[in-house]
């Protein structure tokens, strides 16, 4: 009697275990993506990385998808950066027919919370969240987007020298509209 109860319990545990495995593999087969990037404080107000850029912890970002026809939000997920300025947003599902973007939301630093032209528009990146085979990126389901920068209220006096030391200053034509930036 005791033996058969034991067997029953053992086989029940085994059954749950197997269910768990199939559940887990189904879970990993569902399309999902990781949108990743880094948020910096830019003490040079330059919108590109220098040796003076500092990764920002607890900066807010969000991944949002909208239907281009109805303008309805079809996915929306906030996230924050960790101590290395890094964020990784897990996106469930395939968003083939949506416009998806990564938005910079919030700075944790009062003296480093400005954005170019006072707008967040320059701190938005579109991202393709589909495994559509026409999509020619080979990064699997990881979407690494460009760095985000919050500007310090005033450019650090060290920046001039930093720009002089740099071999290549990235050209940011679209920024000229709302300059001047310190490197110009
Ligand atoms: C920060 O997040 C990234 C991406 O999720 C991860 O690779 C890294 O190990 C994290 N660093 C710390 C210090 O938690
Ligand atoms: C993102 O895509 C939409 C639709 O194609 C476009 O209107 C918008 O300008 C794009 N945004 C960026 C930051 O490239
Ligand atoms: C930035 O730091 C690296 C590593 O310390 C150094 O090799 C490089 O020359 C620095 N760049 C500038 C522009 O000072």
Tab-separated table of N, CA, C and O and ligand atoms in Angstrom, residues 36 82-84 86-88, ligand 1:
chain	number	residue	atom	x	y	z
A	36	UNK	N	18.368	46.480	-26.439
A	36	UNK	CA	19.427	46.813	-25.479
A	36	UNK	C	20.181	48.063	-25.879
A	36	UNK	O	20.314	48.368	-27.064
A	82	UNK	N	20.922	49.819	-15.409
A	82	UNK	CA	21.627	49.359	-14.211
A	82	UNK	C	22.901	50.202	-14.017
A	82	UNK	O	23.096	51.214	-14.690
A	83	UNK	N	23.755	49.741	-13.128
A	83	UNK	CA	24.901	50.569	-12.727
A	83	UNK	C	25.888	50.819	-13.865
A	83	UNK	O	26.709	51.725	-13.781
A	84	UNK	N	25.812	50.029	-14.935
A	84	UNK	CA	26.708	50.275	-16.062
A	84	UNK	C	26.009	51.077	-17.167
A	84	UNK	O	26.515	51.177	-18.283
A	86	UNK	N	23.359	50.264	-18.613
A	86	UNK	CA	22.799	49.313	-19.571
A	86	UNK	C	21.329	49.034	-19.293
A	86	UNK	O	20.922	48.893	-18.150
A	87	UNK	N	20.540	48.903	-20.353
A	87	UNK	CA	19.160	48.416	-20.197
A	87	UNK	C	18.938	47.295	-21.194
A	87	UNK	O	19.610	47.214	-22.224
A	88	UNK	N	18.019	46.429	-20.865
A	88	UNK	CA	17.647	45.339	-21.749
A	88	UNK	C	16.153	45.125	-21.566
A	88	UNK	O	15.703	44.731	-20.498
B	1	LIG	C1	23.738	45.527	-16.600
B	1	LIG	O1	22.831	45.033	-17.558
B	1	LIG	C2	23.439	44.346	-18.630
B	1	LIG	C3	22.328	43.974	-19.616
B	1	LIG	O2	21.246	43.405	-18.999
B	1	LIG	C4	24.195	43.133	-18.092
B	1	LIG	O3	24.845	42.486	-19.155
B	1	LIG	C5	25.212	43.574	-17.065
B	1	LIG	O4	25.835	42.468	-16.504
B	1	LIG	C6	24.530	44.385	-15.987
B	1	LIG	N1	25.535	44.901	-15.088
B	1	LIG	C7	25.357	44.933	-13.763
B	1	LIG	C8	26.477	45.492	-12.961
B	1	LIG	O5	24.324	44.527	-13.248
